JSON list of C-alpha atoms and ligand atoms in Angstrom, two decimals:
[
{"chain": "A", "resi": 908, "resn": "MET", "atom": "CA", "xyz": [-128.84, 59.95, -23.63]},
{"chain": "A", "resi": 909, "resn": "ARG", "atom": "CA", "xyz": [-128.44, 63.64, -24.53]},
{"chain": "A", "resi": 910, "resn": "LEU", "atom": "CA", "xyz": [-125.50, 65.24, -26.33]},
{"chain": "A", "resi": 911, "resn": "CYS", "atom": "CA", "xyz": [-124.62, 68.49, -24.53]},
{"chain": "A", "resi": 912, "resn": "ASP", "atom": "CA", "xyz": [-124.04, 71.63, -26.50]},
{"chain": "A", "resi": 913, "resn": "PRO", "atom": "CA", "xyz": [-121.88, 73.70, -26.70]},
{"chain": "A", "resi": 914, "resn": "PRO", "atom": "CA", "xyz": [-119.03, 71.16, -26.75]},
{"chain": "A", "resi": 915, "resn": "LEU", "atom": "CA", "xyz": [-116.83, 70.68, -23.69]},
{"chain": "A", "resi": 916, "resn": "ILE", "atom": "CA", "xyz": [-113.81, 71.01, -25.99]},
{"chain": "A", "resi": 917, "resn": "PRO", "atom": "CA", "xyz": [-114.31, 72.67, -29.35]},
{"chain": "A", "resi": 918, "resn": "ALA", "atom": "CA", "xyz": [-112.45, 71.37, -32.38]},
{"chain": "A", "resi": 919, "resn": "ARG", "atom": "CA", "xyz": [-110.02, 74.31, -32.45]},
{"chain": "A", "resi": 920, "resn": "ALA", "atom": "CA", "xyz": [-109.13, 73.79, -28.74]},
{"chain": "A", "resi": 921, "resn": "ILE", "atom": "CA", "xyz": [-108.46, 70.13, -29.41]},
{"chain": "A", "resi": 922, "resn": "GLN", "atom": "CA", "xyz": [-106.06, 70.97, -32.21]},
{"chain": "A", "resi": 923, "resn": "LYS", "atom": "CA", "xyz": [-104.26, 73.37, -29.91]},
{"chain": "A", "resi": 924, "resn": "LEU", "atom": "CA", "xyz": [-103.85, 70.66, -27.25]},
{"chain": "A", "resi": 925, "resn": "VAL", "atom": "CA", "xyz": [-102.54, 68.23, -29.83]},
{"chain": "A", "resi": 926, "resn": "ALA", "atom": "CA", "xyz": [-99.97, 70.73, -31.01]},
{"chain": "A", "resi": 927, "resn": "GLU", "atom": "CA", "xyz": [-98.85, 71.35, -27.45]},
{"chain": "A", "resi": 928, "resn": "LEU", "atom": "CA", "xyz": [-98.55, 67.61, -26.81]},
{"chain": "A", "resi": 929, "resn": "ALA", "atom": "CA", "xyz": [-96.52, 67.11, -30.04]},
{"chain": "A", "resi": 930, "resn": "THR", "atom": "CA", "xyz": [-94.17, 69.87, -29.01]},
{"chain": "A", "resi": 931, "resn": "ALA", "atom": "CA", "xyz": [-93.65, 68.26, -25.58]},
{"chain": "A", "resi": 932, "resn": "VAL", "atom": "CA", "xyz": [-92.98, 64.84, -27.12]},
{"chain": "A", "resi": 933, "resn": "ASP", "atom": "CA", "xyz": [-90.54, 66.30, -29.67]},
{"chain": "A", "resi": 934, "resn": "ARG", "atom": "CA", "xyz": [-88.72, 68.23, -26.95]},
{"chain": "A", "resi": 935, "resn": "ASP", "atom": "CA", "xyz": [-88.25, 65.18, -24.65]},
{"chain": "A", "resi": 936, "resn": "GLY", "atom": "CA", "xyz": [-87.35, 62.75, -27.45]},
{"chain": "A", "resi": 937, "resn": "ASP", "atom": "CA", "xyz": [-84.28, 64.52, -28.79]},
{"chain": "A", "resi": 938, "resn": "GLY", "atom": "CA", "xyz": [-85.02, 63.36, -32.34]},
{"chain": "A", "resi": 939, "resn": "GLN", "atom": "CA", "xyz": [-84.70, 59.67, -31.52]},
{"chain": "A", "resi": 940, "resn": "ASP", "atom": "CA", "xyz": [-87.15, 57.36, -33.43]},
{"chain": "A", "resi": 941, "resn": "LEU", "atom": "CA", "xyz": [-90.44, 56.63, -31.79]},
{"chain": "A", "resi": 942, "resn": "VAL", "atom": "CA", "xyz": [-93.18, 53.99, -32.12]},
{"chain": "A", "resi": 943, "resn": "LEU", "atom": "CA", "xyz": [-96.62, 55.59, -31.94]},
{"chain": "A", "resi": 944, "resn": "MET", "atom": "CA", "xyz": [-98.65, 52.78, -30.44]},
{"chain": "A", "resi": 945, "resn": "THR", "atom": "CA", "xyz": [-102.31, 53.76, -30.96]},
{"chain": "A", "resi": 946, "resn": "VAL", "atom": "CA", "xyz": [-104.89, 52.18, -28.77]},
{"chain": "A", "resi": 947, "resn": "LEU", "atom": "CA", "xyz": [-107.90, 51.32, -31.01]},
{"chain": "A", "resi": 948, "resn": "LYS", "atom": "CA", "xyz": [-110.41, 52.49, -31.59]},
{"chain": "A", "resi": 949, "resn": "GLY", "atom": "CA", "xyz": [-110.87, 55.67, -29.58]},
{"chain": "A", "resi": 950, "resn": "ALA", "atom": "CA", "xyz": [-107.40, 57.07, -30.16]},
{"chain": "A", "resi": 951, "resn": "ILE", "atom": "CA", "xyz": [-107.29, 57.01, -33.97]},
{"chain": "A", "resi": 952, "resn": "TYR", "atom": "CA", "xyz": [-108.32, 60.61, -34.58]},
{"chain": "A", "resi": 953, "resn": "PHE", "atom": "CA", "xyz": [-106.01, 61.91, -31.88]},
{"chain": "A", "resi": 954, "resn": "ALA", "atom": "CA", "xyz": [-103.11, 59.69, -33.09]},
{"chain": "A", "resi": 955, "resn": "ALA", "atom": "CA", "xyz": [-103.61, 60.77, -36.71]},
{"chain": "A", "resi": 956, "resn": "ASP", "atom": "CA", "xyz": [-103.49, 64.43, -35.75]},
{"chain": "A", "resi": 957, "resn": "LEU", "atom": "CA", "xyz": [-100.55, 63.88, -33.33]},
{"chain": "A", "resi": 958, "resn": "SER", "atom": "CA", "xyz": [-98.59, 62.02, -35.97]},
{"chain": "A", "resi": 959, "resn": "ARG", "atom": "CA", "xyz": [-98.94, 64.90, -38.39]},
{"chain": "A", "resi": 960, "resn": "GLN", "atom": "CA", "xyz": [-97.79, 67.40, -35.80]},
{"chain": "A", "resi": 961, "resn": "LEU", "atom": "CA", "xyz": [-94.73, 65.43, -34.60]},
{"chain": "A", "resi": 962, "resn": "GLU", "atom": "CA", "xyz": [-91.33, 66.26, -35.95]},
{"chain": "A", "resi": 963, "resn": "THR", "atom": "CA", "xyz": [-89.85, 63.18, -34.29]},
{"chain": "A", "resi": 964, "resn": "PRO", "atom": "CA", "xyz": [-89.49, 60.32, -36.85]},
{"chain": "A", "resi": 965, "resn": "HIS", "atom": "CA", "xyz": [-91.98, 57.60, -35.89]},
{"chain": "A", "resi": 966, "resn": "ARG", "atom": "CA", "xyz": [-93.65, 54.44, -37.11]},
{"chain": "A", "resi": 967, "resn": "LEU", "atom": "CA", "xyz": [-97.26, 53.57, -36.43]},
{"chain": "A", "resi": 968, "resn": "GLU", "atom": "CA", "xyz": [-98.43, 50.45, -34.55]},
{"chain": "A", "resi": 969, "resn": "PHE", "atom": "CA", "xyz": [-101.82, 49.59, -33.18]},
{"chain": "A", "resi": 970, "resn": "CYS", "atom": "CA", "xyz": [-103.25, 47.61, -30.30]},
{"chain": "A", "resi": 971, "resn": "ARG", "atom": "CA", "xyz": [-106.76, 47.08, -29.05]},
{"chain": "A", "resi": 972, "resn": "ALA", "atom": "CA", "xyz": [-107.91, 46.68, -25.48]},
{"chain": "A", "resi": 973, "resn": "ARG", "atom": "CA", "xyz": [-111.49, 46.02, -24.60]},
{"chain": "A", "resi": 974, "resn": "SER", "atom": "CA", "xyz": [-112.77, 46.90, -21.19]},
{"chain": "A", "resi": 975, "resn": "TYR", "atom": "CA", "xyz": [-116.01, 48.80, -21.67]},
{"chain": "A", "resi": 976, "resn": "ALA", "atom": "CA", "xyz": [-119.66, 47.81, -22.10]},
{"chain": "A", "resi": 977, "resn": "GLY", "atom": "CA", "xyz": [-121.74, 50.93, -22.56]},
{"chain": "A", "resi": 978, "resn": "ASN", "atom": "CA", "xyz": [-120.31, 53.52, -20.22]},
{"chain": "A", "resi": 979, "resn": "GLU", "atom": "CA", "xyz": [-119.52, 51.20, -17.34]},
{"chain": "A", "resi": 980, "resn": "SER", "atom": "CA", "xyz": [-116.17, 49.57, -16.85]},
{"chain": "A", "resi": 981, "resn": "THR", "atom": "CA", "xyz": [-116.40, 45.78, -16.55]},
{"chain": "A", "resi": 982, "resn": "GLY", "atom": "CA", "xyz": [-113.01, 45.68, -14.88]},
{"chain": "A", "resi": 983, "resn": "GLN", "atom": "CA", "xyz": [-111.87, 43.06, -17.38]},
{"chain": "A", "resi": 984, "resn": "VAL", "atom": "CA", "xyz": [-109.38, 43.96, -20.07]},
{"chain": "A", "resi": 985, "resn": "GLN", "atom": "CA", "xyz": [-108.54, 41.82, -23.06]},
{"chain": "A", "resi": 986, "resn": "ILE", "atom": "CA", "xyz": [-105.92, 42.51, -25.76]},
{"chain": "A", "resi": 987, "resn": "PRO", "atom": "CA", "xyz": [-107.38, 41.25, -29.08]},
{"chain": "A", "resi": 988, "resn": "ILE", "atom": "CA", "xyz": [-104.97, 43.21, -31.26]},
{"chain": "A", "resi": 989, "resn": "TRP", "atom": "CA", "xyz": [-101.22, 43.51, -30.81]},
{"chain": "A", "resi": 990, "resn": "PRO", "atom": "CA", "xyz": [-98.31, 44.44, -33.14]},
{"chain": "A", "resi": 991, "resn": "ASP", "atom": "CA", "xyz": [-96.52, 41.51, -34.85]},
{"chain": "A", "resi": 992, "resn": "LYS", "atom": "CA", "xyz": [-93.32, 43.49, -35.24]},
{"chain": "A", "resi": 993, "resn": "SER", "atom": "CA", "xyz": [-90.86, 43.51, -32.35]},
{"chain": "A", "resi": 994, "resn": "LEU", "atom": "CA", "xyz": [-90.83, 46.48, -30.01]},
{"chain": "A", "resi": 995, "resn": "ALA", "atom": "CA", "xyz": [-87.57, 45.45, -28.32]},
{"chain": "A", "resi": 996, "resn": "GLY", "atom": "CA", "xyz": [-85.24, 48.33, -27.69]},
{"chain": "A", "resi": 997, "resn": "GLN", "atom": "CA", "xyz": [-87.72, 50.83, -29.17]},
{"chain": "A", "resi": 998, "resn": "ARG", "atom": "CA", "xyz": [-89.06, 54.03, -27.66]},
{"chain": "A", "resi": 999, "resn": "VAL", "atom": "CA", "xyz": [-92.80, 53.47, -27.44]},
{"chain": "A", "resi": 1000, "resn": "LEU", "atom": "CA", "xyz": [-95.44, 56.19, -26.99]},
{"chain": "A", "resi": 1001, "resn": "LEU", "atom": "CA", "xyz": [-98.78, 54.61, -25.99]},
{"chain": "A", "resi": 1002, "resn": "VAL", "atom": "CA", "xyz": [-101.43, 56.93, -27.50]},
{"chain": "A", "resi": 1003, "resn": "GLU", "atom": "CA", "xyz": [-104.79, 56.87, -25.70]},
{"chain": "A", "resi": 1004, "resn": "ASP", "atom": "CA", "xyz": [-107.96, 58.80, -26.06]},
{"chain": "A", "resi": 1005, "resn": "ILE", "atom": "CA", "xyz": [-108.68, 59.10, -22.32]},
{"chain": "A", "resi": 1006, "resn": "LEU", "atom": "CA", "xyz": [-107.31, 57.85, -19.01]},
{"chain": "A", "resi": 1007, "resn": "ASP", "atom": "CA", "xyz": [-110.24, 56.70, -16.91]},
{"chain": "A", "resi": 1008, "resn": "THR", "atom": "CA", "xyz": [-109.91, 53.91, -14.30]},
{"chain": "A", "resi": 1009, "resn": "GLY", "atom": "CA", "xyz": [-106.44, 53.16, -15.58]},
{"chain": "A", "resi": 1010, "resn": "ARG", "atom": "CA", "xyz": [-107.17, 49.47, -16.01]},
{"chain": "A", "resi": 1011, "resn": "THR", "atom": "CA", "xyz": [-106.63, 49.49, -19.72]},
{"chain": "A", "resi": 1012, "resn": "THR", "atom": "CA", "xyz": [-103.37, 51.44, -19.57]},
{"chain": "A", "resi": 1013, "resn": "ALA", "atom": "CA", "xyz": [-102.06, 49.25, -16.73]},
{"chain": "A", "resi": 1014, "resn": "VAL", "atom": "CA", "xyz": [-102.70, 46.05, -18.74]},
{"chain": "A", "resi": 1015, "resn": "LEU", "atom": "CA", "xyz": [-101.15, 47.44, -21.90]},
{"chain": "A", "resi": 1016, "resn": "LEU", "atom": "CA", "xyz": [-98.05, 48.67, -20.00]},
{"chain": "A", "resi": 1017, "resn": "ASP", "atom": "CA", "xyz": [-97.64, 45.22, -18.48]},
{"chain": "A", "resi": 1018, "resn": "ARG", "atom": "CA", "xyz": [-97.90, 43.64, -21.91]},
{"chain": "A", "resi": 1019, "resn": "LEU", "atom": "CA", "xyz": [-95.47, 46.18, -23.37]},
{"chain": "A", "resi": 1020, "resn": "LYS", "atom": "CA", "xyz": [-92.89, 45.39, -20.68]},
{"chain": "A", "resi": 1021, "resn": "LEU", "atom": "CA", "xyz": [-92.70, 41.87, -22.04]},
{"chain": "A", "resi": 1022, "resn": "GLU", "atom": "CA", "xyz": [-91.41, 43.27, -25.34]},
{"chain": "A", "resi": 1023, "resn": "GLY", "atom": "CA", "xyz": [-88.37, 44.84, -23.72]},
{"chain": "A", "resi": 1024, "resn": "PRO", "atom": "CA", "xyz": [-88.76, 48.43, -25.08]},
{"chain": "A", "resi": 1025, "resn": "ALA", "atom": "CA", "xyz": [-86.05, 50.97, -24.35]},
{"chain": "A", "resi": 1026, "resn": "ASP", "atom": "CA", "xyz": [-88.66, 53.43, -23.02]},
{"chain": "A", "resi": 1027, "resn": "THR", "atom": "CA", "xyz": [-92.43, 53.50, -22.65]},
{"chain": "A", "resi": 1028, "resn": "ARG", "atom": "CA", "xyz": [-94.51, 56.63, -22.13]},
{"chain": "A", "resi": 1029, "resn": "VAL", "atom": "CA", "xyz": [-98.22, 57.37, -22.06]},
{"chain": "A", "resi": 1030, "resn": "CYS", "atom": "CA", "xyz": [-99.85, 60.13, -24.03]},
{"chain": "A", "resi": 1031, "resn": "ALA", "atom": "CA", "xyz": [-103.56, 60.79, -23.68]},
{"chain": "A", "resi": 1032, "resn": "LEU", "atom": "CA", "xyz": [-105.73, 63.58, -25.00]},
{"chain": "A", "resi": 1033, "resn": "LEU", "atom": "CA", "xyz": [-107.95, 63.52, -21.86]},
{"chain": "A", "resi": 1034, "resn": "ASN", "atom": "CA", "xyz": [-107.61, 62.51, -18.29]},
{"chain": "A", "resi": 1035, "resn": "LYS", "atom": "CA", "xyz": [-110.26, 61.70, -15.63]},
{"chain": "A", "resi": 1036, "resn": "PRO", "atom": "CA", "xyz": [-108.10, 61.32, -12.51]},
{"chain": "A", "resi": 1037, "resn": "SER", "atom": "CA", "xyz": [-111.11, 61.24, -10.19]},
{"chain": "A", "resi": 1038, "resn": "ARG", "atom": "CA", "xyz": [-112.05, 57.83, -11.74]},
{"chain": "A", "resi": 1039, "resn": "ARG", "atom": "CA", "xyz": [-108.65, 56.22, -11.24]},
{"chain": "A", "resi": 1040, "resn": "VAL", "atom": "CA", "xyz": [-108.60, 52.75, -9.71]},
{"chain": "A", "resi": 1041, "resn": "ILE", "atom": "CA", "xyz": [-105.07, 51.85, -10.68]},
{"chain": "A", "resi": 1042, "resn": "PRO", "atom": "CA", "xyz": [-102.21, 54.36, -10.65]},
{"chain": "A", "resi": 1043, "resn": "ILE", "atom": "CA", "xyz": [-100.65, 54.85, -14.07]},
{"chain": "A", "resi": 1044, "resn": "PRO", "atom": "CA", "xyz": [-98.03, 57.23, -15.50]},
{"chain": "A", "resi": 1045, "resn": "GLU", "atom": "CA", "xyz": [-99.51, 60.38, -17.04]},
{"chain": "A", "resi": 1046, "resn": "ASP", "atom": "CA", "xyz": [-96.46, 61.41, -19.10]},
{"chain": "A", "resi": 1047, "resn": "TYR", "atom": "CA", "xyz": [-98.37, 63.57, -21.62]},
{"chain": "A", "resi": 1048, "resn": "VAL", "atom": "CA", "xyz": [-101.92, 64.63, -20.94]},
{"chain": "A", "resi": 1049, "resn": "GLY", "atom": "CA", "xyz": [-103.85, 67.17, -23.03]},
{"chain": "A", "resi": 1050, "resn": "LEU", "atom": "CA", "xyz": [-106.64, 68.15, -20.59]},
{"chain": "A", "resi": 1051, "resn": "THR", "atom": "CA", "xyz": [-107.93, 67.01, -17.24]},
{"chain": "A", "resi": 1052, "resn": "ILE", "atom": "CA", "xyz": [-111.71, 66.86, -17.06]},
{"chain": "A", "resi": 1053, "resn": "GLY", "atom": "CA", "xyz": [-114.24, 66.06, -14.32]},
{"chain": "A", "resi": 1054, "resn": "ASN", "atom": "CA", "xyz": [-116.22, 62.91, -13.99]},
{"chain": "A", "resi": 1055, "resn": "HIS", "atom": "CA", "xyz": [-118.24, 63.30, -17.23]},
{"chain": "A", "resi": 1056, "resn": "PHE", "atom": "CA", "xyz": [-118.90, 60.72, -19.91]},
{"chain": "A", "resi": 1057, "resn": "VAL", "atom": "CA", "xyz": [-117.65, 62.36, -23.05]},
{"chain": "A", "resi": 1058, "resn": "VAL", "atom": "CA", "xyz": [-117.99, 61.49, -26.79]},
{"chain": "A", "resi": 1059, "resn": "GLY", "atom": "CA", "xyz": [-116.55, 62.72, -30.07]},
{"chain": "A", "resi": 1060, "resn": "TYR", "atom": "CA", "xyz": [-113.07, 62.98, -31.63]},
{"chain": "A", "resi": 1061, "resn": "GLY", "atom": "CA", "xyz": [-112.85, 59.16, -31.42]},
{"chain": "A", "resi": 1062, "resn": "LEU", "atom": "CA", "xyz": [-114.66, 58.67, -28.17]},
{"chain": "A", "resi": 1063, "resn": "ASP", "atom": "CA", "xyz": [-117.87, 56.66, -28.45]},
{"chain": "A", "resi": 1064, "resn": "TYR", "atom": "CA", "xyz": [-120.99, 55.59, -26.69]},
{"chain": "A", "resi": 1065, "resn": "GLU", "atom": "CA", "xyz": [-121.78, 52.14, -27.97]},
{"chain": "A", "resi": 1066, "resn": "GLU", "atom": "CA", "xyz": [-119.90, 53.05, -31.25]},
{"chain": "A", "resi": 1067, "resn": "HIS", "atom": "CA", "xyz": [-121.87, 56.23, -31.80]},
{"chain": "A", "resi": 1068, "resn": "TYR", "atom": "CA", "xyz": [-120.45, 59.84, -31.96]},
{"chain": "A", "resi": 1069, "resn": "ARG", "atom": "CA", "xyz": [-116.81, 58.95, -32.80]},
{"chain": "A", "resi": 1070, "resn": "GLY", "atom": "CA", "xyz": [-116.79, 61.17, -35.87]},
{"chain": "A", "resi": 1071, "resn": "LEU", "atom": "CA", "xyz": [-117.67, 64.47, -34.11]},
{"chain": "A", "resi": 1072, "resn": "ASP", "atom": "CA", "xyz": [-114.84, 66.89, -34.42]},
{"chain": "A", "resi": 1073, "resn": "ALA", "atom": "CA", "xyz": [-115.43, 68.28, -30.94]},
{"chain": "A", "resi": 1074, "resn": "VAL", "atom": "CA", "xyz": [-115.66, 66.55, -27.56]},
{"chain": "A", "resi": 1075, "resn": "HIS", "atom": "CA", "xyz": [-119.12, 66.72, -25.98]},
{"chain": "A", "resi": 1076, "resn": "VAL", "atom": "CA", "xyz": [-120.53, 65.62, -22.64]},
{"chain": "A", "resi": 1077, "resn": "LEU", "atom": "CA", "xyz": [-123.13, 62.87, -22.99]},
{"chain": "A", "resi": 1078, "resn": "GLU", "atom": "CA", "xyz": [-125.73, 63.25, -20.30]},
{"chain": "A", "resi": 1079, "resn": "ASP", "atom": "CA", "xyz": [-128.05, 60.50, -19.07]},
{"chain": "A", "resi": 1080, "resn": "ASP", "atom": "CA", "xyz": [-131.54, 61.94, -19.54]},
{"chain": "A", "resi": 1081, "resn": "GLY", "atom": "CA", "xyz": [-133.27, 58.71, -18.61]},
{"chain": "A", "resi": 1082, "resn": "SER", "atom": "CA", "xyz": [-133.96, 57.61, -22.16]},
{"chain": "A", "resi": 1083, "resn": "SER", "atom": "CA", "xyz": [-132.37, 54.32, -23.29]},
{"chain": "A", "resi": 1084, "resn": "GLY", "atom": "CA", "xyz": [-132.32, 55.06, -27.09]},
{"chain": "A", "resi": 1085, "resn": "LEU", "atom": "CA", "xyz": [-129.75, 57.26, -28.80]},
{"chain": "A", "resi": 1086, "resn": "ASP", "atom": "CA", "xyz": [-132.31, 59.13, -30.90]},
{"chain": "A", "resi": 1087, "resn": "GLY", "atom": "CA", "xyz": [-134.57, 60.17, -28.06]},
{"chain": "A", "resi": 1088, "resn": "GLY", "atom": "CA", "xyz": [-136.63, 57.00, -28.45]},
{"chain": "B", "resi": 1154, "resn": "LIG", "atom": "P1", "xyz": [-110.09, 52.56, -18.40]},
{"chain": "B", "resi": 1154, "resn": "LIG", "atom": "O1", "xyz": [-109.50, 51.18, -18.55]},
{"chain": "B", "resi": 1154, "resn": "LIG", "atom": "O2", "xyz": [-111.14, 52.60, -17.37]},
{"chain": "B", "resi": 1154, "resn": "LIG", "atom": "O3", "xyz": [-109.02, 53.65, -18.16]},
{"chain": "B", "resi": 1154, "resn": "LIG", "atom": "O4", "xyz": [-110.83, 52.86, -19.72]},
{"chain": "B", "resi": 1154, "resn": "LIG", "atom": "C1", "xyz": [-110.28, 53.43, -20.76]},
{"chain": "B", "resi": 1154, "resn": "LIG", "atom": "C2", "xyz": [-111.14, 53.38, -21.99]},
{"chain": "B", "resi": 1154, "resn": "LIG", "atom": "O5", "xyz": [-112.54, 53.49, -21.71]},
{"chain": "B", "resi": 1154, "resn": "LIG", "atom": "C3", "xyz": [-110.80, 54.59, -22.87]},
{"chain": "B", "resi": 1154, "resn": "LIG", "atom": "O6", "xyz": [-109.73, 54.33, -23.64]},
{"chain": "B", "resi": 1154, "resn": "LIG", "atom": "C4", "xyz": [-112.12, 54.81, -23.55]},
{"chain": "B", "resi": 1154, "resn": "LIG", "atom": "O7", "xyz": [-112.18, 54.01, -24.73]},
{"chain": "B", "resi": 1154, "resn": "LIG", "atom": "C5", "xyz": [-113.19, 54.33, -22.59]},
{"chain": "B", "resi": 1154, "resn": "LIG", "atom": "N1", "xyz": [-113.73, 55.54, -21.88]},
{"chain": "B", "resi": 1154, "resn": "LIG", "atom": "C6", "xyz": [-113.39, 55.96, -20.63]},
{"chain": "B", "resi": 1154, "resn": "LIG", "atom": "N2", "xyz": [-113.99, 57.11, -20.33]},
{"chain": "B", "resi": 1154, "resn": "LIG", "atom": "C7", "xyz": [-114.75, 57.41, -21.44]},
{"chain": "B", "resi": 1154, "resn": "LIG", "atom": "C8", "xyz": [-115.68, 58.48, -21.72]},
{"chain": "B", "resi": 1154, "resn": "LIG", "atom": "O8", "xyz": [-115.94, 59.45, -20.96]},
{"chain": "B", "resi": 1154, "resn": "LIG", "atom": "N3", "xyz": [-116.25, 58.44, -22.98]},
{"chain": "B", "resi": 1154, "resn": "LIG", "atom": "C9", "xyz": [-116.01, 57.43, -23.88]},
{"chain": "B", "resi": 1154, "resn": "LIG", "atom": "N4", "xyz": [-115.18, 56.39, -23.63]},
{"chain": "B", "resi": 1154, "resn": "LIG", "atom": "C10", "xyz": [-114.57, 56.44, -22.39]},
{"chain": "B", "resi": 1155, "resn": "LIG", "atom": "MG1", "xyz": [-115.57, 52.94, -26.09]}
]
C-alpha cells in the first residue's frame, strides 16, 4: 500500500471543517445539553477537536462498532462497547469518522433507538455516498469524497496511520506489506 502525498485534506483544512460543523451543531441545538457519542476508534481525533469547538454543553460517551477487516466491509456489525449510563430523553450526536456503506451507522442508530433518546443526529467528518448500501441520515457532514480509501486523523488501515494530522489517500500498489515489503 502507498500513502499518497500531498494529503487529500491537509490538517488546516480539517480544522476548518471541524469549526464549521461545531457552528452548525451549536446553531441547531439552541444551547440544549448534548451527548457526544463517539464511535471508537476512528472518530476520537475528530470528536476531541469537535468537543473543544462546541459551545453547546455536552457530555462524552463512547461506543464501538466493528465491521471492517482490512479495507473491505464484512457486512457484519457488532457492538462490543456501549455506554452504561442511560441515554433516555437525551439529545445524542453520533460522531463518526466516515460514512461508508452505512451499515455501522444503521446498526448504531437502531441500538440508540432502544434507549429512547429525545433526538438523534449523525455527525461525520467525511462521507463516501457512492459506497452507500443502506440509507442513513447525514445531518452534519464535513466533506464528501470519492471512492478512495483514506487514512489519518483517526482513520486506519489495519491500525496503522491513525496519528497522521492530515487525511491521505492510501493506494493499492500491489504490495502486501505496509513498509513496501
Ligand atoms: P460502514 O459501516 O461501511 O459505513 O463503515 C464505516 C467504518 O468503516 C468507518 O467508521 C471507518 O472506521 C471504516 N472505513 C470506511 N471507509 C474507510 C476509509 O476510507 N478508510 C479507513 N476506514 C474506513
Ligand atoms: Mg478501521
